[in-house]
């Protein structure tokens, strides 16, 4: 272990004063320019003149730098947008909201991977004083320091995993975009009403019921009821888990404000730009409450589909109408009456039902993608943990001498379980995915000894091995392979080579190999 200051330079960015900021000029990087996944969102919101740009040339980012969020509204947010600088940010000045970690004698991707890992983030949070992080805090953080070749191997493996995670996220985003385009194709923009549907006021279709002003003294960090606020909304709609910042309510509960799965809410104030009018559909029953800054949709007509309303609230015409009639300067807000006055072209219920069926199918696929994404993220966490502890077999990972930032497109295994190693013979044809998986399955069975068979443990180990050898274009292991492994296991049980036995100590059924 070494201190970061031994292998990297750490320093603050520089925030220009209001007088130094410009509408045009040289861009500067602010918090809002980096999205939730730590990626540049493609546009800059602030600029400076050439004088400022030259004076603070050291603050210009270089590819391979890691930037760490060092100031926010609360300490839990510090360090949450750690990212590595690619060519799209080359030469851009980072503001004082960022700490810049510039590698000198360490692989930049290895350093970045560690600082983004669970362990790295925990070390960063442990150094936070108040809501700030200072260069000296990061400089003294101790990190692993394997050989340069192993640093590159670990960086290659983890960057490959990040790319797979990013692709799965894109698949989910693509489904959302498909639904939006399908909505516009079927219905057009509701306010412009290009399809010539019958015009109706939204108040004829539904009423909006404000939430309750729950008392802040009952807000806690955990509890049985999640208190929904505009912060639980994405700008483009949908429920957002706020993680460490989530509010829970532990006071007396008014039953009329307890939400049921499938009910719909709309943000009536802006906690952040773009949230006004954003919709969500409640994901679970009897677990959520909505406060006074949210409105619940109460249908007033038969055949009204929430899937139609969800996309309607996300349409350009409806959002523009809500924003145009909103009040307030610092915090924009609207009212049920203002929304209910908006006039739209209202399609017959049978067309809404057709669209709802499309949404249901897309959501089913999306759920499978999300499960796959969750598995990949668990795998990434397990891989990074083992890599930084020196417990990962790196011999099969090809040594990549040059890795660029743009290459990353964005249940831990139990200790003591058997490891999986597939020996390659260069004279033989490469094994197919199914053959490789079956060989890993047989090795796992052979190495079990007296341990019980754990399908989850085997699956994580198999994914680790596939991650080490697969090309970036190869799909990750999915349900097809998972079902195949279950089939092999059932065959062992049917043949008597595996037995189901009852563990009286832990009060559960287990699968063990026959003697």
Tab-separated table of C-alpha atoms in Angstrom:
chain	number	residue	atom	x	y	z
A	1	UNK	CA	0.000	0.000	0.000
A	2	UNK	CA	1.182	3.510	-0.817
A	3	UNK	CA	-0.175	7.008	-0.318
A	4	UNK	CA	-1.664	8.680	-3.388
A	5	UNK	CA	0.701	11.625	-3.016
A	6	UNK	CA	3.607	9.265	-3.817
A	7	UNK	CA	2.312	8.489	-7.308
A	8	UNK	CA	-0.035	11.353	-8.241
A	9	UNK	CA	-0.558	15.084	-7.908
A	10	UNK	CA	-3.777	16.311	-6.266
A	11	UNK	CA	-5.071	19.872	-6.539
A	12	UNK	CA	-8.272	21.948	-6.644
A	13	UNK	CA	-9.959	23.277	-9.744
A	14	UNK	CA	-10.719	26.988	-10.027
A	15	UNK	CA	-14.151	28.608	-10.020
A	16	UNK	CA	-14.392	31.959	-11.822
A	17	UNK	CA	-16.236	34.823	-10.157
A	18	UNK	CA	-19.529	36.002	-11.682
A	19	UNK	CA	-17.680	38.860	-13.363
A	20	UNK	CA	-15.254	36.392	-14.960
A	21	UNK	CA	-17.966	34.130	-16.442
A	22	UNK	CA	-19.092	34.616	-20.031
A	23	UNK	CA	-21.923	33.517	-22.316
A	24	UNK	CA	-19.320	32.399	-24.871
A	25	UNK	CA	-15.610	31.704	-24.743
A	26	UNK	CA	-13.564	28.906	-23.177
A	27	UNK	CA	-15.749	26.287	-21.426
A	28	UNK	CA	-15.360	25.336	-17.767
A	29	UNK	CA	-16.516	22.069	-16.153
A	30	UNK	CA	-19.206	22.273	-13.448
A	31	UNK	CA	-21.090	19.594	-11.502
A	32	UNK	CA	-24.085	19.795	-13.830
A	33	UNK	CA	-21.906	18.986	-16.858
A	34	UNK	CA	-21.353	15.421	-15.551
A	35	UNK	CA	-24.334	13.061	-15.406
A	36	UNK	CA	-25.290	10.572	-12.673
A	37	UNK	CA	-23.085	7.880	-14.242
A	38	UNK	CA	-20.022	10.133	-14.142
A	39	UNK	CA	-20.084	10.828	-17.890
A	40	UNK	CA	-19.815	14.178	-19.656
A	41	UNK	CA	-23.338	15.070	-20.829
A	42	UNK	CA	-22.130	16.714	-24.024
A	43	UNK	CA	-22.608	20.414	-23.274
A	44	UNK	CA	-21.130	23.135	-21.083
A	45	UNK	CA	-23.151	25.676	-19.146
A	46	UNK	CA	-20.448	28.260	-18.341
A	47	UNK	CA	-17.514	29.919	-20.098
A	48	UNK	CA	-14.567	32.230	-19.344
A	49	UNK	CA	-12.392	34.571	-21.397
A	50	UNK	CA	-8.875	33.907	-22.679
A	51	UNK	CA	-7.246	35.787	-19.787
A	52	UNK	CA	-8.760	33.440	-17.190
A	53	UNK	CA	-7.979	30.420	-19.373
A	54	UNK	CA	-4.285	31.300	-19.607
A	55	UNK	CA	-3.923	32.332	-15.965
A	56	UNK	CA	-5.221	28.987	-14.642
A	57	UNK	CA	-3.690	26.742	-17.268
A	58	UNK	CA	-2.695	24.182	-14.597
A	59	UNK	CA	-6.384	23.565	-13.921
A	60	UNK	CA	-6.883	22.382	-17.510
A	61	UNK	CA	-7.806	18.723	-17.526
A	62	UNK	CA	-5.689	16.101	-19.244
A	63	UNK	CA	-6.807	12.662	-20.489
A	64	UNK	CA	-6.184	10.194	-17.676
A	65	UNK	CA	-6.890	12.673	-14.864
A	66	UNK	CA	-9.451	11.567	-12.303
A	67	UNK	CA	-11.829	14.260	-11.104
A	68	UNK	CA	-13.569	13.898	-7.737
A	69	UNK	CA	-16.552	15.943	-6.618
A	70	UNK	CA	-15.338	17.796	-3.532
A	71	UNK	CA	-18.236	20.055	-2.519
A	72	UNK	CA	-21.991	19.636	-2.507
A	73	UNK	CA	-25.104	20.286	-0.412
A	74	UNK	CA	-24.342	17.355	1.855
A	75	UNK	CA	-21.380	15.144	2.648
A	76	UNK	CA	-23.026	11.989	1.256
A	77	UNK	CA	-22.822	13.456	-2.247
A	78	UNK	CA	-19.093	14.197	-2.129
A	79	UNK	CA	-17.159	11.770	-4.322
A	80	UNK	CA	-20.278	10.407	-6.041
A	81	UNK	CA	-19.313	11.542	-9.544
A	82	UNK	CA	-15.731	10.291	-9.676
A	83	UNK	CA	-14.769	9.908	-13.329
A	84	UNK	CA	-11.772	9.699	-15.620
A	85	UNK	CA	-11.110	12.442	-18.127
A	86	UNK	CA	-11.294	11.506	-21.798
A	87	UNK	CA	-10.515	13.422	-24.971
A	88	UNK	CA	-13.878	15.232	-24.826
A	89	UNK	CA	-12.675	17.130	-21.721
A	90	UNK	CA	-9.046	17.588	-22.776
A	91	UNK	CA	-7.953	21.153	-22.012
A	92	UNK	CA	-11.152	22.102	-20.166
A	93	UNK	CA	-10.733	24.009	-16.902
A	94	UNK	CA	-12.378	22.281	-13.929
A	95	UNK	CA	-14.080	24.542	-11.412
A	96	UNK	CA	-13.448	24.463	-7.665
A	97	UNK	CA	-16.257	21.930	-7.309
A	98	UNK	CA	-13.714	19.310	-8.401
A	99	UNK	CA	-10.480	17.867	-7.095
A	100	UNK	CA	-8.091	16.844	-9.851
A	101	UNK	CA	-5.948	13.728	-9.326
A	102	UNK	CA	-3.191	13.680	-11.954
A	103	UNK	CA	-1.299	10.343	-12.117
A	104	UNK	CA	2.487	10.500	-12.383
A	105	UNK	CA	3.869	7.062	-11.577
A	106	UNK	CA	0.727	4.912	-11.666
A	107	UNK	CA	-1.580	3.606	-14.367
A	108	UNK	CA	-4.370	6.228	-14.652
A	109	UNK	CA	-7.097	3.631	-15.191
A	110	UNK	CA	-5.955	1.546	-12.241
A	111	UNK	CA	-5.993	4.628	-10.001
A	112	UNK	CA	-9.386	5.715	-11.330
A	113	UNK	CA	-10.852	2.223	-10.886
A	114	UNK	CA	-9.757	2.123	-7.265
A	115	UNK	CA	-11.146	5.583	-6.475
A	116	UNK	CA	-14.496	4.563	-8.026
A	117	UNK	CA	-14.603	1.244	-6.182
A	118	UNK	CA	-16.689	0.746	-3.040
A	119	UNK	CA	-13.535	0.677	-0.933
A	120	UNK	CA	-12.147	3.789	-2.593
A	121	UNK	CA	-15.378	5.755	-2.155
A	122	UNK	CA	-15.528	4.754	1.489
A	123	UNK	CA	-12.007	6.054	2.042
A	124	UNK	CA	-12.941	9.314	0.332
A	125	UNK	CA	-16.073	9.735	2.468
A	126	UNK	CA	-14.057	9.035	5.609
A	127	UNK	CA	-11.874	12.031	4.768
A	128	UNK	CA	-14.760	14.491	4.278
A	129	UNK	CA	-14.858	17.333	6.810
A	130	UNK	CA	-18.295	18.927	6.754
A	131	UNK	CA	-19.255	19.060	3.081
A	132	UNK	CA	-15.751	19.532	1.646
A	133	UNK	CA	-12.877	17.379	0.518
A	134	UNK	CA	-9.399	18.893	0.301
A	135	UNK	CA	-6.303	17.872	-1.706
A	136	UNK	CA	-4.451	16.831	1.454
A	137	UNK	CA	-7.347	14.500	2.334
A	138	UNK	CA	-6.975	12.594	-0.924
A	139	UNK	CA	-3.176	12.706	-0.888
A	140	UNK	CA	-2.975	10.644	2.294
A	141	UNK	CA	-5.370	7.904	1.126
A	142	UNK	CA	-3.530	4.593	0.879
A	143	UNK	CA	-4.082	2.453	-2.213
A	144	UNK	CA	-2.760	-0.909	-3.493
A	145	UNK	CA	0.261	-0.712	-5.791
A	146	UNK	CA	0.805	-3.906	-7.828
A	147	UNK	CA	3.349	-4.153	-10.660
A	148	UNK	CA	2.797	-1.874	-13.697
A	149	UNK	CA	1.736	-4.876	-15.814
A	150	UNK	CA	-0.802	-6.022	-13.237
A	151	UNK	CA	-2.103	-2.470	-12.917
A	152	UNK	CA	-2.857	-2.496	-16.650
A	153	UNK	CA	-4.386	-5.968	-16.481
A	154	UNK	CA	-6.736	-4.934	-13.661
A	155	UNK	CA	-7.610	-1.721	-15.488
A	156	UNK	CA	-8.340	-3.704	-18.671
A	157	UNK	CA	-10.598	-6.167	-16.874
A	158	UNK	CA	-12.558	-3.537	-14.959
A	159	UNK	CA	-12.894	-1.251	-17.996
A	160	UNK	CA	-14.335	-4.199	-19.929
A	161	UNK	CA	-16.849	-4.754	-17.137
A	162	UNK	CA	-17.745	-1.048	-17.150
A	163	UNK	CA	-18.319	-1.193	-20.896
A	164	UNK	CA	-20.705	-4.123	-20.510
A	165	UNK	CA	-22.572	-2.265	-17.764
A	166	UNK	CA	-22.796	0.819	-19.992
A	167	UNK	CA	-24.166	-1.256	-22.866
A	168	UNK	CA	-26.843	-2.744	-20.653
A	169	UNK	CA	-27.804	0.742	-19.436
A	170	UNK	CA	-28.022	1.866	-23.052
A	171	UNK	CA	-30.341	-1.058	-23.828
A	172	UNK	CA	-32.663	0.179	-21.076
A	173	UNK	CA	-32.465	3.770	-22.344
A	174	UNK	CA	-33.149	2.603	-25.904
A	175	UNK	CA	-36.374	0.953	-24.718
A	176	UNK	CA	-37.494	4.226	-23.117
A	177	UNK	CA	-36.735	6.078	-26.346
A	178	UNK	CA	-38.655	3.451	-28.322
A	179	UNK	CA	-41.740	4.066	-26.190
A	180	UNK	CA	-41.451	7.820	-26.689
A	181	UNK	CA	-41.170	7.488	-30.467
A	182	UNK	CA	-44.062	4.977	-30.523
A	183	UNK	CA	-46.202	7.414	-28.528
A	184	UNK	CA	-45.497	10.254	-30.972
A	185	UNK	CA	-46.171	7.997	-33.951
A	186	UNK	CA	-49.511	6.854	-32.542
A	187	UNK	CA	-50.768	10.086	-30.958
A	188	UNK	CA	-48.559	12.994	-32.041
A	189	UNK	CA	-47.908	15.862	-29.643
A	190	UNK	CA	-51.043	16.091	-27.438
A	191	UNK	CA	-51.109	19.901	-27.306
A	192	UNK	CA	-50.491	20.478	-31.030
A	193	UNK	CA	-52.938	17.622	-31.764
A	194	UNK	CA	-51.597	16.807	-35.236
A	195	UNK	CA	-53.811	13.689	-35.328
A	196	UNK	CA	-57.010	15.692	-34.920
A	197	UNK	CA	-58.311	13.891	-31.843
A	198	UNK	CA	-61.257	15.272	-29.860
A	199	UNK	CA	-60.025	18.135	-27.682
A	200	UNK	CA	-60.508	17.918	-23.930
A	201	UNK	CA	-59.249	19.692	-20.824
A	202	UNK	CA	-57.039	17.562	-18.618
A	203	UNK	CA	-59.421	18.367	-15.759
A	204	UNK	CA	-62.137	16.432	-17.620
A	205	UNK	CA	-59.877	13.372	-17.655
A	206	UNK	CA	-58.454	13.503	-14.115
A	207	UNK	CA	-58.136	15.599	-10.989
A	208	UNK	CA	-54.899	16.263	-9.136
A	209	UNK	CA	-54.743	15.769	-5.384
A	210	UNK	CA	-51.904	17.437	-3.462
A	211	UNK	CA	-49.906	15.421	-0.948
A	212	UNK	CA	-49.620	16.174	2.752
A	213	UNK	CA	-47.209	18.557	4.510
A	214	UNK	CA	-45.487	15.920	6.643
A	215	UNK	CA	-43.592	17.335	9.634
A	216	UNK	CA	-39.828	17.350	9.196
A	217	UNK	CA	-39.172	16.260	12.792
A	218	UNK	CA	-40.387	12.788	11.744
A	219	UNK	CA	-37.981	12.508	8.784
A	220	UNK	CA	-35.440	9.744	9.387
A	221	UNK	CA	-32.740	7.850	7.489
A	222	UNK	CA	-34.725	4.614	7.685
A	223	UNK	CA	-38.297	3.538	8.298
A	224	UNK	CA	-41.301	1.694	6.884
A	225	UNK	CA	-42.513	4.538	4.667
A	226	UNK	CA	-40.540	6.230	1.894
A	227	UNK	CA	-41.443	9.911	1.698
A	228	UNK	CA	-41.592	10.824	-1.978
A	229	UNK	CA	-40.466	14.310	-3.013
A	230	UNK	CA	-39.558	15.839	-6.402
A	231	UNK	CA	-36.049	14.511	-5.740
A	232	UNK	CA	-37.447	11.008	-6.400
A	233	UNK	CA	-38.308	12.001	-9.978
A	234	UNK	CA	-36.113	11.849	-13.042
A	235	UNK	CA	-36.428	14.802	-15.409
A	236	UNK	CA	-37.828	12.495	-18.105
A	237	UNK	CA	-40.110	10.745	-15.642
A	238	UNK	CA	-39.782	7.588	-13.602
A	239	UNK	CA	-39.030	6.720	-9.972
A	240	UNK	CA	-35.555	7.482	-8.689
A	241	UNK	CA	-34.165	5.827	-5.580
A	242	UNK	CA	-32.234	8.562	-3.751
A	243	UNK	CA	-30.012	6.100	-1.899
A	244	UNK	CA	-28.277	7.696	1.082
A	245	UNK	CA	-30.337	10.874	0.677
A	246	UNK	CA	-33.704	9.130	0.774
A	247	UNK	CA	-36.170	10.423	3.382
A	248	UNK	CA	-38.327	8.121	5.507
A	249	UNK	CA	-41.300	9.102	7.634
A	250	UNK	CA	-41.867	7.642	11.108
A	251	UNK	CA	-44.686	9.861	12.392
A	252	UNK	CA	-48.435	9.247	12.441
A	253	UNK	CA	-49.635	8.044	9.037
A	254	UNK	CA	-52.726	9.404	7.265
A	255	UNK	CA	-54.018	6.440	5.245
A	256	UNK	CA	-55.304	8.618	2.382
A	257	UNK	CA	-51.688	9.589	1.571
A	258	UNK	CA	-50.366	6.013	1.507
A	259	UNK	CA	-49.836	5.139	-2.147
A	260	UNK	CA	-50.639	1.918	-3.990
A	261	UNK	CA	-48.603	0.264	-6.708
A	262	UNK	CA	-49.547	1.610	-10.138
A	263	UNK	CA	-50.830	4.994	-8.958
A	264	UNK	CA	-49.438	8.045	-10.718
A	265	UNK	CA	-47.851	11.236	-9.382
A	266	UNK	CA	-46.683	14.488	-10.952
A	267	UNK	CA	-44.027	16.871	-9.607
A	268	UNK	CA	-45.687	20.211	-8.802
A	269	UNK	CA	-42.450	22.047	-7.916
A	270	UNK	CA	-38.904	21.987	-9.265
A	271	UNK	CA	-36.301	20.642	-6.866
A	272	UNK	CA	-33.954	20.712	-9.877
A	273	UNK	CA	-34.271	22.170	-13.372
A	274	UNK	CA	-36.620	20.234	-15.643
A	275	UNK	CA	-38.538	18.360	-12.926
A	276	UNK	CA	-41.740	20.433	-13.082
A	277	UNK	CA	-44.495	18.219	-14.494
A	278	UNK	CA	-42.346	15.075	-14.402
A	279	UNK	CA	-44.417	11.907	-13.794
A	280	UNK	CA	-43.795	8.649	-11.958
A	281	UNK	CA	-45.837	5.477	-11.512
A	282	UNK	CA	-45.604	4.110	-7.959
A	283	UNK	CA	-43.463	0.925	-7.998
A	284	UNK	CA	-44.767	-0.732	-4.785
A	285	UNK	CA	-47.922	-0.766	-2.661
A	286	UNK	CA	-48.227	0.647	0.853
A	287	UNK	CA	-44.581	1.711	1.090
A	288	UNK	CA	-44.698	5.284	-0.228
A	289	UNK	CA	-46.135	8.604	0.908
A	290	UNK	CA	-46.351	11.778	-1.195
A	291	UNK	CA	-45.747	15.238	0.190
A	292	UNK	CA	-47.413	18.542	-0.677
A	293	UNK	CA	-45.073	19.211	-3.610
A	294	UNK	CA	-46.475	16.252	-5.518
A	295	UNK	CA	-49.884	15.699	-7.078
A	296	UNK	CA	-51.672	12.338	-7.374
A	297	UNK	CA	-53.646	11.689	-10.541
A	298	UNK	CA	-57.272	10.727	-9.810
A	299	UNK	CA	-59.017	9.538	-13.037
A	300	UNK	CA	-62.432	11.045	-13.850
A	301	UNK	CA	-63.227	9.018	-16.970
A	302	UNK	CA	-63.288	5.351	-17.988
A	303	UNK	CA	-60.597	3.917	-20.210
A	304	UNK	CA	-57.872	6.375	-19.165
A	305	UNK	CA	-54.502	4.597	-19.260
A	306	UNK	CA	-51.655	5.772	-16.998
A	307	UNK	CA	-49.128	4.558	-19.590
A	308	UNK	CA	-50.657	7.101	-21.995
A	309	UNK	CA	-50.626	9.845	-19.348
A	310	UNK	CA	-47.002	9.109	-18.439
A	311	UNK	CA	-45.791	9.824	-21.976
A	312	UNK	CA	-48.259	12.699	-22.305
A	313	UNK	CA	-46.662	14.469	-19.311
A	314	UNK	CA	-43.253	13.909	-20.914
A	315	UNK	CA	-44.347	15.391	-24.248
A	316	UNK	CA	-42.908	18.707	-25.328
A	317	UNK	CA	-46.250	20.498	-25.638
A	318	UNK	CA	-47.563	19.558	-22.183
A	319	UNK	CA	-44.269	20.305	-20.430
A	320	UNK	CA	-44.059	23.691	-22.201
A	321	UNK	CA	-47.631	24.527	-21.139
A	322	UNK	CA	-46.925	23.596	-17.516
A	323	UNK	CA	-43.729	25.658	-17.469
A	324	UNK	CA	-45.345	28.666	-19.182
A	325	UNK	CA	-48.087	28.895	-16.543
A	326	UNK	CA	-45.829	28.142	-13.556
A	327	UNK	CA	-45.014	30.759	-10.909
A	328	UNK	CA	-41.895	31.550	-8.889
A	329	UNK	CA	-38.361	32.608	-9.771
A	330	UNK	CA	-35.966	30.615	-7.595
A	331	UNK	CA	-38.336	27.664	-7.172
A	332	UNK	CA	-40.837	27.166	-9.987
A	333	UNK	CA	-44.190	25.678	-8.986
A	334	UNK	CA	-47.601	25.007	-10.471
A	335	UNK	CA	-51.046	24.043	-9.164
A	336	UNK	CA	-53.696	21.415	-9.908
A	337	UNK	CA	-55.939	24.073	-11.419
A	338	UNK	CA	-53.280	25.249	-13.885
A	339	UNK	CA	-52.530	21.727	-15.088
A	340	UNK	CA	-56.208	20.775	-15.311
A	341	UNK	CA	-56.849	23.742	-17.672
A	342	UNK	CA	-54.418	22.411	-20.322
A	343	UNK	CA	-56.237	21.263	-23.472
A	344	UNK	CA	-55.038	18.206	-25.410
A	345	UNK	CA	-56.153	16.029	-28.287
A	346	UNK	CA	-57.567	12.972	-26.489
A	347	UNK	CA	-57.369	9.631	-28.339
A	348	UNK	CA	-60.143	7.006	-27.852
A	349	UNK	CA	-59.517	4.438	-25.072
A	350	UNK	CA	-58.980	1.569	-27.566
A	351	UNK	CA	-55.825	3.267	-28.905
A	352	UNK	CA	-54.604	3.900	-25.375
A	353	UNK	CA	-55.140	0.201	-24.616
A	354	UNK	CA	-53.028	-0.752	-27.647
A	355	UNK	CA	-50.258	1.546	-26.434
A	356	UNK	CA	-50.543	0.128	-22.890
A	357	UNK	CA	-49.950	-3.383	-24.297
A	358	UNK	CA	-46.782	-2.155	-26.036
A	359	UNK	CA	-45.610	-0.520	-22.796
A	360	UNK	CA	-46.285	-3.718	-20.830
A	361	UNK	CA	-44.161	-5.746	-23.255
A	362	UNK	CA	-41.357	-3.177	-23.208
A	363	UNK	CA	-41.404	-3.033	-19.403
A	364	UNK	CA	-41.150	-6.824	-19.245
A	365	UNK	CA	-38.026	-6.726	-21.413
A	366	UNK	CA	-36.721	-3.775	-19.433
A	367	UNK	CA	-37.126	-5.713	-16.181
A	368	UNK	CA	-34.961	-8.528	-17.573
A	369	UNK	CA	-32.362	-5.994	-18.714
A	370	UNK	CA	-32.419	-4.435	-15.253
A	371	UNK	CA	-31.884	-7.828	-13.619
A	372	UNK	CA	-28.946	-8.411	-15.948
A	373	UNK	CA	-27.595	-4.953	-15.113
A	374	UNK	CA	-27.872	-5.679	-11.394
A	375	UNK	CA	-25.956	-8.934	-11.892
A	376	UNK	CA	-23.232	-7.138	-13.863
A	377	UNK	CA	-22.883	-4.464	-11.189
A	378	UNK	CA	-22.607	-7.125	-8.467
A	379	UNK	CA	-20.013	-8.899	-10.584
A	380	UNK	CA	-18.100	-5.637	-11.095
A	381	UNK	CA	-18.072	-5.075	-7.342
A	382	UNK	CA	-16.824	-8.616	-6.700
A	383	UNK	CA	-14.137	-8.327	-9.391
A	384	UNK	CA	-12.846	-4.970	-8.142
A	385	UNK	CA	-12.822	-6.156	-4.535
A	386	UNK	CA	-10.811	-9.272	-5.389
A	387	UNK	CA	-8.521	-7.383	-7.810
A	388	UNK	CA	-7.508	-4.753	-5.250
A	389	UNK	CA	-6.965	-7.426	-2.595
A	390	UNK	CA	-4.644	-9.321	-4.926
A	391	UNK	CA	-6.975	-12.343	-4.959
A	392	UNK	CA	-7.726	-12.332	-8.699
A	393	UNK	CA	-5.964	-14.641	-11.170
A	394	UNK	CA	-4.607	-12.124	-13.695
A	395	UNK	CA	-2.654	-14.611	-15.826
A	396	UNK	CA	-5.440	-14.992	-18.419
A	397	UNK	CA	-6.022	-11.270	-18.867
A	398	UNK	CA	-4.232	-9.928	-21.974
A	399	UNK	CA	-1.802	-7.105	-21.297
A	400	UNK	CA	-3.059	-3.907	-22.912
A	401	UNK	CA	-0.267	-1.362	-23.154
A	402	UNK	CA	-2.470	1.575	-24.034
A	403	UNK	CA	-5.981	2.127	-22.738
A	404	UNK	CA	-7.906	5.281	-23.577
A	405	UNK	CA	-10.628	6.916	-21.508
A	406	UNK	CA	-13.085	6.606	-24.391
A	407	UNK	CA	-12.686	2.812	-24.294
A	408	UNK	CA	-14.988	2.844	-21.276
A	409	UNK	CA	-18.512	3.386	-22.461
A	410	UNK	CA	-20.386	3.237	-19.513
A	411	UNK	CA	-23.835	-11.351	-3.577
A	412	UNK	CA	-20.051	-11.530	-3.424
A	413	UNK	CA	-18.725	-15.144	-3.670
A	414	UNK	CA	-18.292	-16.866	-0.333
A	415	UNK	CA	-14.707	-17.343	0.884
A	416	UNK	CA	-13.228	-20.808	0.695
A	417	UNK	CA	-15.252	-21.926	-2.315
A	418	UNK	CA	-13.497	-23.702	-5.212
A	419	UNK	CA	-11.850	-21.599	-7.907
A	420	UNK	CA	-12.468	-22.228	-11.593
A	421	UNK	CA	-9.580	-22.560	-14.018
A	422	UNK	CA	-10.035	-23.800	-17.578
A	423	UNK	CA	-6.808	-24.991	-19.200
A	424	UNK	CA	-6.454	-24.012	-22.848
A	425	UNK	CA	-4.734	-26.187	-25.435
A	426	UNK	CA	-3.456	-23.969	-28.303
A	427	UNK	CA	-3.724	-26.887	-30.715
A	428	UNK	CA	-7.475	-27.261	-30.162
A	429	UNK	CA	-10.310	-25.216	-31.617
A	430	UNK	CA	-11.680	-22.592	-29.203
A	431	UNK	CA	-14.523	-23.883	-27.049
A	432	UNK	CA	-18.038	-22.602	-27.625
A	433	UNK	CA	-19.737	-20.601	-24.837
A	434	UNK	CA	-21.812	-23.632	-23.834
A	435	UNK	CA	-18.766	-25.940	-23.862
A	436	UNK	CA	-16.763	-23.500	-21.764
A	437	UNK	CA	-19.643	-23.108	-19.310
A	438	UNK	CA	-20.044	-26.888	-19.048
A	439	UNK	CA	-16.332	-27.326	-18.400
A	440	UNK	CA	-16.516	-24.732	-15.624
A	441	UNK	CA	-19.568	-26.529	-14.225
A	442	UNK	CA	-17.711	-29.861	-14.136
A	443	UNK	CA	-14.672	-28.275	-12.474
A	444	UNK	CA	-16.873	-26.660	-9.844
A	445	UNK	CA	-18.546	-30.016	-9.109
A	446	UNK	CA	-15.183	-31.803	-8.902
A	447	UNK	CA	-13.766	-29.250	-6.448
A	448	UNK	CA	-16.772	-29.111	-4.115
A	449	UNK	CA	-15.513	-31.794	-1.700
A	450	UNK	CA	-17.967	-31.678	1.204
A	451	UNK	CA	-19.400	-28.233	0.407
A	452	UNK	CA	-22.991	-27.853	-0.777
A	453	UNK	CA	-23.685	-26.750	-4.346
A	454	UNK	CA	-24.554	-23.044	-4.599
A	455	UNK	CA	-25.974	-22.005	-7.966
A	456	UNK	CA	-25.466	-18.313	-7.151
A	457	UNK	CA	-21.845	-18.909	-6.116
A	458	UNK	CA	-21.132	-20.905	-9.282
A	459	UNK	CA	-22.784	-18.272	-11.473
A	460	UNK	CA	-20.682	-15.422	-10.089
A	461	UNK	CA	-17.496	-17.443	-10.538
A	462	UNK	CA	-18.482	-18.404	-14.089
A	463	UNK	CA	-19.201	-14.752	-14.943
A	464	UNK	CA	-15.776	-13.791	-13.583
A	465	UNK	CA	-14.087	-16.286	-15.912
A	466	UNK	CA	-16.128	-15.235	-18.925
A	467	UNK	CA	-15.393	-11.573	-18.160
A	468	UNK	CA	-11.668	-12.283	-18.269
A	469	UNK	CA	-11.744	-13.818	-21.757
A	470	UNK	CA	-14.712	-12.387	-23.673
A	471	UNK	CA	-14.352	-9.732	-26.326
A	472	UNK	CA	-16.053	-6.388	-25.759
A	473	UNK	CA	-18.686	-7.265	-28.380
A	474	UNK	CA	-19.564	-10.581	-26.702
A	475	UNK	CA	-22.828	-10.497	-24.732
A	476	UNK	CA	-22.623	-11.278	-20.995
A	477	UNK	CA	-24.009	-14.534	-19.651
A	478	UNK	CA	-27.790	-14.401	-19.643
A	479	UNK	CA	-30.948	-16.353	-18.881
A	480	UNK	CA	-30.259	-18.883	-21.652
A	481	UNK	CA	-26.982	-19.954	-20.017
A	482	UNK	CA	-28.503	-19.793	-16.523
A	483	UNK	CA	-31.295	-22.165	-17.589
A	484	UNK	CA	-28.693	-24.494	-19.135
A	485	UNK	CA	-26.801	-24.713	-15.829
A	486	UNK	CA	-30.067	-25.527	-14.008
A	487	UNK	CA	-30.717	-28.264	-16.587
A	488	UNK	CA	-27.301	-29.836	-15.911
A	489	UNK	CA	-27.973	-29.680	-12.178
A	490	UNK	CA	-31.370	-31.380	-12.580
A	491	UNK	CA	-29.690	-34.095	-14.668
A	492	UNK	CA	-27.245	-34.755	-11.810
A	493	UNK	CA	-30.148	-35.025	-9.367
A	494	UNK	CA	-32.088	-37.351	-11.679
A	495	UNK	CA	-29.054	-39.632	-12.129
A	496	UNK	CA	-28.374	-39.813	-8.398
A	497	UNK	CA	-24.959	-38.141	-8.739
A	498	UNK	CA	-26.321	-35.236	-6.678
A	499	UNK	CA	-28.641	-35.466	-3.683
A	500	UNK	CA	-31.003	-33.098	-1.922
A	501	UNK	CA	-30.382	-33.255	1.829
A	502	UNK	CA	-31.896	-31.382	4.754
A	503	UNK	CA	-29.537	-29.262	6.858
A	504	UNK	CA	-31.075	-29.434	10.351
A	505	UNK	CA	-28.736	-26.790	11.770
A	506	UNK	CA	-29.658	-24.126	9.202
A	507	UNK	CA	-33.163	-25.554	8.599
A	508	UNK	CA	-32.931	-25.662	4.799
A	509	UNK	CA	-32.568	-28.036	1.851
A	510	UNK	CA	-29.112	-28.324	0.241
A	511	UNK	CA	-27.663	-30.032	-2.806
A	512	UNK	CA	-24.559	-32.168	-2.262
A	513	UNK	CA	-22.654	-34.533	-4.494
A	514	UNK	CA	-23.186	-38.248	-3.843
A	515	UNK	CA	-20.208	-40.066	-2.320
